[in-house]
Short mmCIF file of C-alpha atoms and ligand atoms in Angstrom, two decimals:
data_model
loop_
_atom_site.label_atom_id
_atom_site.label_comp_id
_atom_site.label_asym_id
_atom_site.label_seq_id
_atom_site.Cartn_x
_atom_site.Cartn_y
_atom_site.Cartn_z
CA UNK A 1 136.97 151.04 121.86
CA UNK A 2 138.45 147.85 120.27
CA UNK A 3 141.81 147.80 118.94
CA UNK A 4 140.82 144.68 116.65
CA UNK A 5 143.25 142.35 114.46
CA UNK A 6 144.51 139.88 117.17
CA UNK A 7 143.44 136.37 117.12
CA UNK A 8 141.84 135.26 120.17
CA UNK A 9 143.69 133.11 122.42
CA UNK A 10 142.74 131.36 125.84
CA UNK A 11 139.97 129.61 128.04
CA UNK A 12 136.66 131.98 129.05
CA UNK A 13 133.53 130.67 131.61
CA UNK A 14 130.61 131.45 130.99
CA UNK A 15 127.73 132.90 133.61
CA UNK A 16 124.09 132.28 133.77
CA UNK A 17 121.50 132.70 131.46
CA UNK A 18 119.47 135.74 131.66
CA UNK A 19 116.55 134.36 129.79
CA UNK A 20 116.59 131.47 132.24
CA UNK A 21 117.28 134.01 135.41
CA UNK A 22 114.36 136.44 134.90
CA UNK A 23 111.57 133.82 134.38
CA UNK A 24 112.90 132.08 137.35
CA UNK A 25 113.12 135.59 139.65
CA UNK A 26 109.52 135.93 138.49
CA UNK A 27 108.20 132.30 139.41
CA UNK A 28 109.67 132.95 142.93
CA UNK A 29 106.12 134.86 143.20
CA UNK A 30 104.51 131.82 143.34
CA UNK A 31 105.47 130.84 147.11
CA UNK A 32 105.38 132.40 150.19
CA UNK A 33 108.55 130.93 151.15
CA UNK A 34 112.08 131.79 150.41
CA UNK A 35 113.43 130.86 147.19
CA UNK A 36 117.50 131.07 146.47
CA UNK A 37 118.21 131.47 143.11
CA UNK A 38 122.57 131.05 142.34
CA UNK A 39 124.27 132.12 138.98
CA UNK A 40 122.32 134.90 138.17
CA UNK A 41 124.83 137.08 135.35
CA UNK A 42 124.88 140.98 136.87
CA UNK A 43 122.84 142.62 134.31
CA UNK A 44 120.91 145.80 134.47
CA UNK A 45 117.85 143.60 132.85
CA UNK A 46 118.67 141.14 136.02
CA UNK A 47 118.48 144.60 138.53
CA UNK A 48 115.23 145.57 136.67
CA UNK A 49 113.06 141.95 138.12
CA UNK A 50 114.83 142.10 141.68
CA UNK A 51 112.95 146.23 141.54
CA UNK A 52 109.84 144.59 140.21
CA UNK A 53 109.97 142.05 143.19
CA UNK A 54 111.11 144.49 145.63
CA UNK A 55 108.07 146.94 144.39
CA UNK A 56 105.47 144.33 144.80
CA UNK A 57 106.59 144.15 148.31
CA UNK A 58 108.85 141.06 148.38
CA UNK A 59 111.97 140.99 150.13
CA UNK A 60 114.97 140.41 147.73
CA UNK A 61 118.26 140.13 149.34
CA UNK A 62 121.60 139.98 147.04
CA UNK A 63 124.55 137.49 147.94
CA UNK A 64 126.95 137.95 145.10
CA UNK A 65 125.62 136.45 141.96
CA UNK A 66 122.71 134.74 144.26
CA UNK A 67 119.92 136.09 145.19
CA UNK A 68 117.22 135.30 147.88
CA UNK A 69 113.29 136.47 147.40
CA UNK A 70 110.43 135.65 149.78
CA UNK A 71 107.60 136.91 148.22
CA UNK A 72 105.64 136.26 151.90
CA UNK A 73 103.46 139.63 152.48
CA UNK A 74 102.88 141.14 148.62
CA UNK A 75 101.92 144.59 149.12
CA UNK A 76 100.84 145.55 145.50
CA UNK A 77 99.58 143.74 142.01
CA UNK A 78 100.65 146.68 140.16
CA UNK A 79 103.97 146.94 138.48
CA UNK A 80 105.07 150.17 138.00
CA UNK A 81 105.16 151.67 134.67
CA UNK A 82 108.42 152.74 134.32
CA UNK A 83 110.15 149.36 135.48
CA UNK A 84 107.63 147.76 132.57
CA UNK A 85 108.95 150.04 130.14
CA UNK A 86 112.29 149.09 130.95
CA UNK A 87 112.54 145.23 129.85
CA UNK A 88 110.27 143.68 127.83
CA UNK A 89 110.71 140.52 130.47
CA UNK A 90 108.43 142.54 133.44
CA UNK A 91 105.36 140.95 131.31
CA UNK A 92 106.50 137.52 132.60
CA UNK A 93 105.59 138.29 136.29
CA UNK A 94 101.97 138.36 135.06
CA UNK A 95 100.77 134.95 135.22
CA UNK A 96 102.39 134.35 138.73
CA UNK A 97 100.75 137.04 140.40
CA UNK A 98 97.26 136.58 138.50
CA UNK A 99 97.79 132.82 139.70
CA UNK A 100 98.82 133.36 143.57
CA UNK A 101 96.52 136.57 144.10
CA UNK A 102 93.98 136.75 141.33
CA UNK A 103 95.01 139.93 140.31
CA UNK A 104 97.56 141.88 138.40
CA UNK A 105 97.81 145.15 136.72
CA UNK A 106 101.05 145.98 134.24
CA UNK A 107 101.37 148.52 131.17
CA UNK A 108 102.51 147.40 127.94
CA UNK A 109 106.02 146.33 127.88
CA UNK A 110 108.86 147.53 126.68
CA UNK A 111 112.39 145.88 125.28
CA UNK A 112 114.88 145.62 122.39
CA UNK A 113 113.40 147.54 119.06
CA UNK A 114 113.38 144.72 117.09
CA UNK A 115 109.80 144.23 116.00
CA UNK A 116 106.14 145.09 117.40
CA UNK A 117 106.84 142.16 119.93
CA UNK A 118 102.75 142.03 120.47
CA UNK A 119 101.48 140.20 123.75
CA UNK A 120 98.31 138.47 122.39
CA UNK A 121 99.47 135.00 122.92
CA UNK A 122 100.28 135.89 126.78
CA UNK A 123 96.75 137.25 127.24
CA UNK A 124 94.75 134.46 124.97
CA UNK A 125 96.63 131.85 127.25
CA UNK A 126 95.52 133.45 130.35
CA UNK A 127 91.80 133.94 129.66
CA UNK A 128 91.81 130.73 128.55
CA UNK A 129 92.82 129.40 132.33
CA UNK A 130 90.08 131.65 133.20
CA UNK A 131 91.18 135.21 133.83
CA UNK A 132 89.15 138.36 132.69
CA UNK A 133 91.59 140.85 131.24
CA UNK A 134 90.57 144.89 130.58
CA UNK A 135 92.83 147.15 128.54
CA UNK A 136 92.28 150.77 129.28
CA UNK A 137 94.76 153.41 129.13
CA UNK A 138 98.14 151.27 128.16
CA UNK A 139 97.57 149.32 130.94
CA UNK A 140 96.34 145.60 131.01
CA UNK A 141 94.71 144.48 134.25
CA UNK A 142 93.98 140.87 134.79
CA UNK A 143 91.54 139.09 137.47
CA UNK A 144 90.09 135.69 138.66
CA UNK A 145 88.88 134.08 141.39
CA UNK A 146 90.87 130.55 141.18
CA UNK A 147 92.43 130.20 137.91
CA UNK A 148 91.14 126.48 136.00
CA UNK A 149 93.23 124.01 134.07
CA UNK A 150 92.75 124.64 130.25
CA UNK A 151 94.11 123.07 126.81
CA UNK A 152 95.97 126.13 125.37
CA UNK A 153 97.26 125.90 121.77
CA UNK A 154 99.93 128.43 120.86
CA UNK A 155 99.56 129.69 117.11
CA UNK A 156 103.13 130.73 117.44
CA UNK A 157 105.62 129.23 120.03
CA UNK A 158 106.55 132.15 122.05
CA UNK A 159 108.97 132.05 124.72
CA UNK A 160 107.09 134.32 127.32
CA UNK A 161 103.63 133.34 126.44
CA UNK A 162 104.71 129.69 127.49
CA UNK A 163 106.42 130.51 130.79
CA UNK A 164 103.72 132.90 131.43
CA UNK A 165 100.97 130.21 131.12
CA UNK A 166 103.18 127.54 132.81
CA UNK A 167 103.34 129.53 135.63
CA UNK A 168 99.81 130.93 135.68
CA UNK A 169 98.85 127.19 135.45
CA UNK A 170 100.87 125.87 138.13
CA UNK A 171 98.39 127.06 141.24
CA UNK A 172 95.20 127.07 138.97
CA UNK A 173 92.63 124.01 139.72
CA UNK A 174 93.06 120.87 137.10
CA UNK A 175 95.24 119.98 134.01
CA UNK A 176 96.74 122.37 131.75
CA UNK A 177 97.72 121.07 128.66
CA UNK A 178 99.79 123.48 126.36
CA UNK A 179 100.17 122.67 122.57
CA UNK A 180 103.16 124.02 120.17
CA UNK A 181 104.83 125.20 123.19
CA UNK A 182 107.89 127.00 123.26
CA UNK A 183 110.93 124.26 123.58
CA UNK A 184 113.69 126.21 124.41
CA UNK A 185 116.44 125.12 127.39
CA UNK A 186 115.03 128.21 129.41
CA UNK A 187 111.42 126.68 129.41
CA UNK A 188 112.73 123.54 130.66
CA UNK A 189 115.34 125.33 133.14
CA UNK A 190 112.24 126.77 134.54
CA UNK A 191 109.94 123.95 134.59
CA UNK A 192 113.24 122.06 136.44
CA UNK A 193 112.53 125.75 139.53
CA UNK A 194 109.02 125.33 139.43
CA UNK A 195 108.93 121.73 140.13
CA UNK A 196 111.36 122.25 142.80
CA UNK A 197 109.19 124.36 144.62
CA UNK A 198 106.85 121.22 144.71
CA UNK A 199 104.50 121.91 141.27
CA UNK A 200 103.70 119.24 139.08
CA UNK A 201 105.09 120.41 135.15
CA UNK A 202 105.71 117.76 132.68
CA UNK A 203 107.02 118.20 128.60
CA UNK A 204 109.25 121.13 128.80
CA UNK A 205 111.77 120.81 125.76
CA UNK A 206 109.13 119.25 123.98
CA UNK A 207 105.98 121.10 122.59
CA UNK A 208 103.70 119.71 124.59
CA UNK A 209 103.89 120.68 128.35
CA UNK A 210 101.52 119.31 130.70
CA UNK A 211 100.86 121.43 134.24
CA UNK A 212 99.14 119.26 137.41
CA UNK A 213 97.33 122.45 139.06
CA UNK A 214 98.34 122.18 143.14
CA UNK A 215 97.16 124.22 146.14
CA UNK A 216 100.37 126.02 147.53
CA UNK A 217 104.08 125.45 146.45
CA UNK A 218 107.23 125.99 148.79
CA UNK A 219 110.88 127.37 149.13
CA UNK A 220 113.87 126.35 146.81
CA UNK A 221 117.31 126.81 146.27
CA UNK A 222 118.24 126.85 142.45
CA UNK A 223 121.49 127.28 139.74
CA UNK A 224 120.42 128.74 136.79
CA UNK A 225 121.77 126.91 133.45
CA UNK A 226 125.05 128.62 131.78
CA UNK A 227 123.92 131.19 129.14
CA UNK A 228 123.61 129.40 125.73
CA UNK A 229 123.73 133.14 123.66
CA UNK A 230 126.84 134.60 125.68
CA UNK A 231 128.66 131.32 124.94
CA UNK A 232 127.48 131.32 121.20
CA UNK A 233 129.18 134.95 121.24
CA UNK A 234 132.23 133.82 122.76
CA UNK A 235 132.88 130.84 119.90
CA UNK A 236 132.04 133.27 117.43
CA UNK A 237 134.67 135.67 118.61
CA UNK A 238 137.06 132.73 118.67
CA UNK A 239 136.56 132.08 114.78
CA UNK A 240 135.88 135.69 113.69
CA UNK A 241 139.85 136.47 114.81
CA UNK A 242 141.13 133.08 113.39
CA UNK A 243 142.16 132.51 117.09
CA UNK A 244 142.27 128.81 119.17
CA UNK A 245 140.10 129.50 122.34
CA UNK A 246 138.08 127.28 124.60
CA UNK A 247 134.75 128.17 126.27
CA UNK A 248 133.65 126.59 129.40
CA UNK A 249 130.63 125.88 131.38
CA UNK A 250 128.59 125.40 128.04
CA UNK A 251 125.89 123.04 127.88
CA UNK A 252 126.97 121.92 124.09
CA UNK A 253 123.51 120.50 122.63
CA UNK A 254 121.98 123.58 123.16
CA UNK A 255 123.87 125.18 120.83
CA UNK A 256 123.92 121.92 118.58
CA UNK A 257 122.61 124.39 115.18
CA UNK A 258 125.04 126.92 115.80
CA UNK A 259 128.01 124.77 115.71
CA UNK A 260 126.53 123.08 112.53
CA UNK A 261 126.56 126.26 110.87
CA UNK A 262 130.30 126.88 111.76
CA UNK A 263 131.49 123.43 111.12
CA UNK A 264 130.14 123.73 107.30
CA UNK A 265 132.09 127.09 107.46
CA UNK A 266 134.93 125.65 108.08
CA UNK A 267 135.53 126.26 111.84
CA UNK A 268 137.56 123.50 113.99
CA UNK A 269 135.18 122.80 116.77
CA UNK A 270 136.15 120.07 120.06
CA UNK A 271 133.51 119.78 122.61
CA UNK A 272 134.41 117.86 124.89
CA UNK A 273 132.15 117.64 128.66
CA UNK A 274 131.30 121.14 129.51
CA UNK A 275 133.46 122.89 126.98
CA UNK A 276 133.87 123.93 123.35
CA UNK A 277 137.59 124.17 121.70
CA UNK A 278 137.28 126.61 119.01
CA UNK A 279 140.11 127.55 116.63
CA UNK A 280 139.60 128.85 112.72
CA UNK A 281 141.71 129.97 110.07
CA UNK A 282 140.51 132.64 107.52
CA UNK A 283 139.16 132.49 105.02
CA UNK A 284 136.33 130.76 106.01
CA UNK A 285 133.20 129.30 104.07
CA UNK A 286 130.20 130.98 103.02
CA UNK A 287 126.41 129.46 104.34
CA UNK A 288 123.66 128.67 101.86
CA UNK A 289 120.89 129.29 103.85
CA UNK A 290 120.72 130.01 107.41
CA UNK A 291 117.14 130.69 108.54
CA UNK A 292 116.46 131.77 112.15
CA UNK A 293 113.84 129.39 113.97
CA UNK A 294 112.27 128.61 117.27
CA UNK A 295 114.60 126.14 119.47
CA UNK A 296 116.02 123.87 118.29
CA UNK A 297 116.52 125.79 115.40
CA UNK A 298 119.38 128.58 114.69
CA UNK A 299 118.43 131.37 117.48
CA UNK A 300 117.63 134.60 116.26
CA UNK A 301 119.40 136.22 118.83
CA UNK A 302 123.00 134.52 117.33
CA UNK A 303 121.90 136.30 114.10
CA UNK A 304 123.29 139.28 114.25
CA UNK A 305 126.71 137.94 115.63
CA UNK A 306 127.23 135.75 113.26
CA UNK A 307 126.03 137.90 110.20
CA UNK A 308 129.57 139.51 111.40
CA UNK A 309 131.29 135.93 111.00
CA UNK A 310 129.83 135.58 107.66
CA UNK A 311 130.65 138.94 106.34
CA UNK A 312 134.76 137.86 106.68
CA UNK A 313 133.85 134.27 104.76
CA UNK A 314 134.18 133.66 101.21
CA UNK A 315 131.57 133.16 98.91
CA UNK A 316 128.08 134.67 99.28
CA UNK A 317 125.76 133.96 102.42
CA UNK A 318 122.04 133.88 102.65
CA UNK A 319 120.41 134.56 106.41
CA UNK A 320 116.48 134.89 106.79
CA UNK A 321 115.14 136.28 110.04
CA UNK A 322 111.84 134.59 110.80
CA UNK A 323 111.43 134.81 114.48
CA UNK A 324 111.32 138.68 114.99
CA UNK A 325 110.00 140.77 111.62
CA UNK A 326 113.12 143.65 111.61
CA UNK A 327 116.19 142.44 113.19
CA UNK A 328 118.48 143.69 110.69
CA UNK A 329 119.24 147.35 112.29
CA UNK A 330 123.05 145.82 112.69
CA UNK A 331 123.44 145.60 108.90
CA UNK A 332 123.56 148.98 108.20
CA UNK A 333 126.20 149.81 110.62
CA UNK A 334 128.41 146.23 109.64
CA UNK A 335 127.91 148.34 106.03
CA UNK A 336 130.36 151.26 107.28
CA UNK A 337 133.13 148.73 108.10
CA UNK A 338 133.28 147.59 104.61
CA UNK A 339 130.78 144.68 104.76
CA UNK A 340 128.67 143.85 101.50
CA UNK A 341 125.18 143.18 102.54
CA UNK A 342 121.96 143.99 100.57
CA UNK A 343 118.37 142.98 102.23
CA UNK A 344 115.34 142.26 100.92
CA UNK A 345 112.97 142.51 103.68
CA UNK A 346 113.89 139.44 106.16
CA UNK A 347 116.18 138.20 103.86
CA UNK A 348 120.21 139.41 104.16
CA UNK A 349 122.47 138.43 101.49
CA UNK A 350 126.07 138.95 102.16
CA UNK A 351 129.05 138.69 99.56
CA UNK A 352 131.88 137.88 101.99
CA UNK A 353 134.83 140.07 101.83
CA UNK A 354 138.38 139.54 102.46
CA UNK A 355 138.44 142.43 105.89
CA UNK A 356 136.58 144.65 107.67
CA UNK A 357 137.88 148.63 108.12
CA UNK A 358 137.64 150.09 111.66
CA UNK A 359 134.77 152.63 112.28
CA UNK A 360 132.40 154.49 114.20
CA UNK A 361 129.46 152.46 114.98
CA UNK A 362 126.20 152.39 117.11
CA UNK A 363 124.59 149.20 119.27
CA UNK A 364 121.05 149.31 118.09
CA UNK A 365 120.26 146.78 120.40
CA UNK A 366 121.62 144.24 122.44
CA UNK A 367 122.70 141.16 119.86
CA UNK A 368 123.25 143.98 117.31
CA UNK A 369 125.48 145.38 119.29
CA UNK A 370 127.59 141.81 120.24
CA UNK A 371 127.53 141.47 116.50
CA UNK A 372 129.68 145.17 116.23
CA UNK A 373 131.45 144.11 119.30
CA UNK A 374 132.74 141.26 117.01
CA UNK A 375 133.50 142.91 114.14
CA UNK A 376 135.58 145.67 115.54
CA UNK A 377 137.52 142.46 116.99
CA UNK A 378 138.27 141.24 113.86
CA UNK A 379 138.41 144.50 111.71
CA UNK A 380 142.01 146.36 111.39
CA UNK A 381 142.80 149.47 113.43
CA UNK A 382 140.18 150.94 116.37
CA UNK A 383 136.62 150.63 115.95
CA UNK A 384 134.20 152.70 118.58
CA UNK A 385 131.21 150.96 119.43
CA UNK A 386 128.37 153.49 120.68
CA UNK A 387 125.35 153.08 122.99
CA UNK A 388 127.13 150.07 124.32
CA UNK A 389 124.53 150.17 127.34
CA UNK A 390 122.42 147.67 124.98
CA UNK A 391 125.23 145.18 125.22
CA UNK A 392 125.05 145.54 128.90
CA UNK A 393 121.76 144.47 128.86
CA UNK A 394 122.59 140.74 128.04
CA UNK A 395 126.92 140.72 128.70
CA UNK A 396 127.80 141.66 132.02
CA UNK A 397 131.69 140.69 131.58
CA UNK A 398 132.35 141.28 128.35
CA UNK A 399 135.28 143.25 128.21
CA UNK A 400 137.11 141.54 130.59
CA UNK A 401 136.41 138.39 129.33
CA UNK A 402 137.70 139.26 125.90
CA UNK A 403 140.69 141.00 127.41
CA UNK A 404 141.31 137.98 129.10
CA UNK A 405 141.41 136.64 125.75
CA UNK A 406 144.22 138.82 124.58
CA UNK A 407 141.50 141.20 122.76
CA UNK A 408 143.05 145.02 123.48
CA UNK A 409 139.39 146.49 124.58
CA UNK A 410 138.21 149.26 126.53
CA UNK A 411 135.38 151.14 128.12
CA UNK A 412 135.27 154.77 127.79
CA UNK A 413 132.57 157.03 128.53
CA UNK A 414 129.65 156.54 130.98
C1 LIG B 501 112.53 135.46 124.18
C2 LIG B 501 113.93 135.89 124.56
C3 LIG B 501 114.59 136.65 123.43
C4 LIG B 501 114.55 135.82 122.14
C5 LIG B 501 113.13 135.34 121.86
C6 LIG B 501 113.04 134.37 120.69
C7 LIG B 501 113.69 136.21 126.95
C8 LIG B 501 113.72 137.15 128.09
N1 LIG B 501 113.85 136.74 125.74
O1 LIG B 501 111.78 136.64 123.95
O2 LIG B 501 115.95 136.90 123.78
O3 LIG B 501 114.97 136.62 121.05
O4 LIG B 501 112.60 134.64 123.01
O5 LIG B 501 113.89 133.30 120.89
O6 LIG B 501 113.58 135.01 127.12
N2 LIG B 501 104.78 137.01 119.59
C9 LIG B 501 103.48 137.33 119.28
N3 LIG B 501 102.56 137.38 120.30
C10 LIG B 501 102.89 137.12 121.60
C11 LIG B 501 104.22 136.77 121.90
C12 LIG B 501 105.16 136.73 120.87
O7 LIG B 501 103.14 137.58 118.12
O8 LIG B 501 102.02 137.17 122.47
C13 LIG B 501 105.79 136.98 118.50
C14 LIG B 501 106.86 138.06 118.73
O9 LIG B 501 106.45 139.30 118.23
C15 LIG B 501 108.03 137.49 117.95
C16 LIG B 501 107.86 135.98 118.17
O10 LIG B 501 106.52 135.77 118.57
O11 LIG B 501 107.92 137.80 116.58
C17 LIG B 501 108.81 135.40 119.20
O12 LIG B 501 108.57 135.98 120.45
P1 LIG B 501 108.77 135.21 121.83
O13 LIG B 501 109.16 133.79 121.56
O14 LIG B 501 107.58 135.47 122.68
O15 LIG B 501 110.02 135.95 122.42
P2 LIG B 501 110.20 136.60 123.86
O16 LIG B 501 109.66 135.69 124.89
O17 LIG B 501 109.75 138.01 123.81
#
């Protein structure tokens, strides 16, 4: 329940990533020894991969917002099905176990409904190092004796098909070469584990990444990298109330085409070391074209949050999804607070409009459901955001970091 209308005032820190956290969890598969990961955010998706781990047999102990996994005496390959169904992310322990045991069974994942969100590319990459892979009955099982360094060309540069291949290749025998990689700061946060364990990974931020096979890898104690969506939220929130906020522990150039967009909007941005000085004053500009893109282009999963923005700017907006093929679901329900947005399939087009009205609304998913989260901040009177549990998926502080902000907004219900 948001009682919206109040510019934003105040500093906020932000936690660590949880697209950098769960490909790191998984990689701690890949040793025998203890790994320490620090600065993992508390999220249900985060609780999901320590129950994966802890079902495959490793020990996971939690310290706070570290964690410790030694992943010495493995007694299962098989994930279970309902933890797969859970988060879309369980696919990314694949290539780990399929690289330290030569076998690994999962069902097709699960996730956000936002598109088919196929697995080809993950399987394609790891035949290609050598493993034989059976579908039968939902489930995909994976085998090889030692897996063999391969040049792998993505046709698409997926996220988890890159860290799922980057970690298959680490233990397998030769060079892997991996063309139109994913170049995201999460790749390279988890090249920057992985090597720390003792593998050889080259290229990660670029889109070639080049993987030195080696025999065994060791323990590691890690800090995942600040979360570059959760701090893209925040800054939103500080321009969609016309407040003056700051937001630390941001890593700034990884969220270089965000703050692009705003500045042509209009928003006052300072970043200055680790933090971003945000402050706005409605109304705000419209965007020509925004176009979501792989890294470093503007991330699809800011989309939805800052459709909200643009709804409250003047002039008429054009945003095209082209990472994930129906990512609008938030439109409808930014419709019953006033907002004028027609789409024409991945193409929004929003006439900006002076304020948003208060409503009932539903979280269709996680970013859709930041994106209500910010409207209701900025729209008069009390807005109810349902099915907030998809937020919680990918915010673990948010109300108290916005009430810490000065936003008046509550919890209620389970
Ligand atoms: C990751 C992020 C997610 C973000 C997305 C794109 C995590 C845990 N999640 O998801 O928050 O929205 O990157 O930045 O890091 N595709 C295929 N075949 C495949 C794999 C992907 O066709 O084998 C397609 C997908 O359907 C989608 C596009 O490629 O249309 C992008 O997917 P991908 O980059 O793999 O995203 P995820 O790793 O799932």
């Amino acid at each position: 329940m948001i009682a919206g209308g109040r510019p934003l005032s105040g500093r906020v820190r932000v936690g660590g990533a949880k697209n950098a956290a769960l490909p790191i969890l998984g990689a701690t598969l890949l040793t025998g020894e203890p790994c320490t990961v620090r600065d993992l955010p508390n999220l249900t998706d985060i609780d999901v991969m320590r129950n994966i781990l802890r079902a495959l047999g490793a020990r996971v102990e939690v310290f706070g917002s570290s964690t410790t996994v030694e992943a010495k005496h493995l007694t299962s390959q098989t994930v279970p099905e309902h933890l797969m169904r859970e988060m879309r992310s369980s696919i990314i322990v694949m290539g780990a176990l399929l690289a330290r045991f030569g076998r690994v069974k999962v069902s097709q994942p699960g996730g956000c409904a936002i598109g088919s969100r196929p697995i080809d590319l993950h399987l394609k990459g790891l035949k290609e190092l050598g493993a034989e892979i059976t579908e039968r009955h939902g489930y995909i099982i994976a085998e090889c004796d030692r897996l063999r360094g391969a040049s792998i060309h993505l046709d698409f540069p997926s996220v988890g098909a890159t860290e799922n291949i980057m970690m298959a290749a680490t233990l397998a025998e030769g060079q892997t070469v991996i063309t139109n990689a994913a170049k995201e700061p999460e790749i390279v946060d988890l090249q920057n584990f992985i090597n720390s364990l003792g593998a050889k990974i080259k290229g990660a931020g670029t889109d070639t990444i080049r993987i030195e096979g080696v025999e065994k890898l060791h323990g590691a104690d890690y800090s995942v990298i600040p979360d570059r969506i959760v701090a893209g939220t925040y800054i939103i929130a500080g321009a969609i109330t016309g407040g003056n906020i700051v937001v630390e522990n941001v890593i700034p150039e990884h969220l270089d085409s965000l703050l692009a967009k705003l500045r042509e909007m209009g928003v006052e941005l300072d970043v200055k070391g680790d933090s971003v000085a945000v402050s706005a004053q409605h109304p705000l500009r419209a965007i020509d074209s925004l176009r979501t893109l792989p890294y470093p282009g503007f991330p699809t999963d800011l989309q939805a949050p800052m459709m909200a923005l643009l709804c409250l700017a003047s002039g008429t907006s054009i945003v095209t999804e082209t990472v994930f093929e129906s990512r609008f679901k938030h439109v409808d329900e930014l419709r019953r607070m006033g907002a004028n947005i027609k789409v024409n399939e991945r193409t929004a087009v929003i006439k900006g409009v002076p304020t948003l009205s208060s409503a009932t609304v539903a979280a269709t998913d996680l970013r859709a459901g930041a994106a209500l989260v910010l409207a209701g901040l900025a729209a008069d009177g009390i807005t109810i955001v349902e099915d907030v549990h998809h937020i919680y998926r990918g915010y673990d502080n948010l109300e108290d970091d916005l009430r810490s902000l000065g936003a008046r907004i509550e919890r209620i219900g389970g």
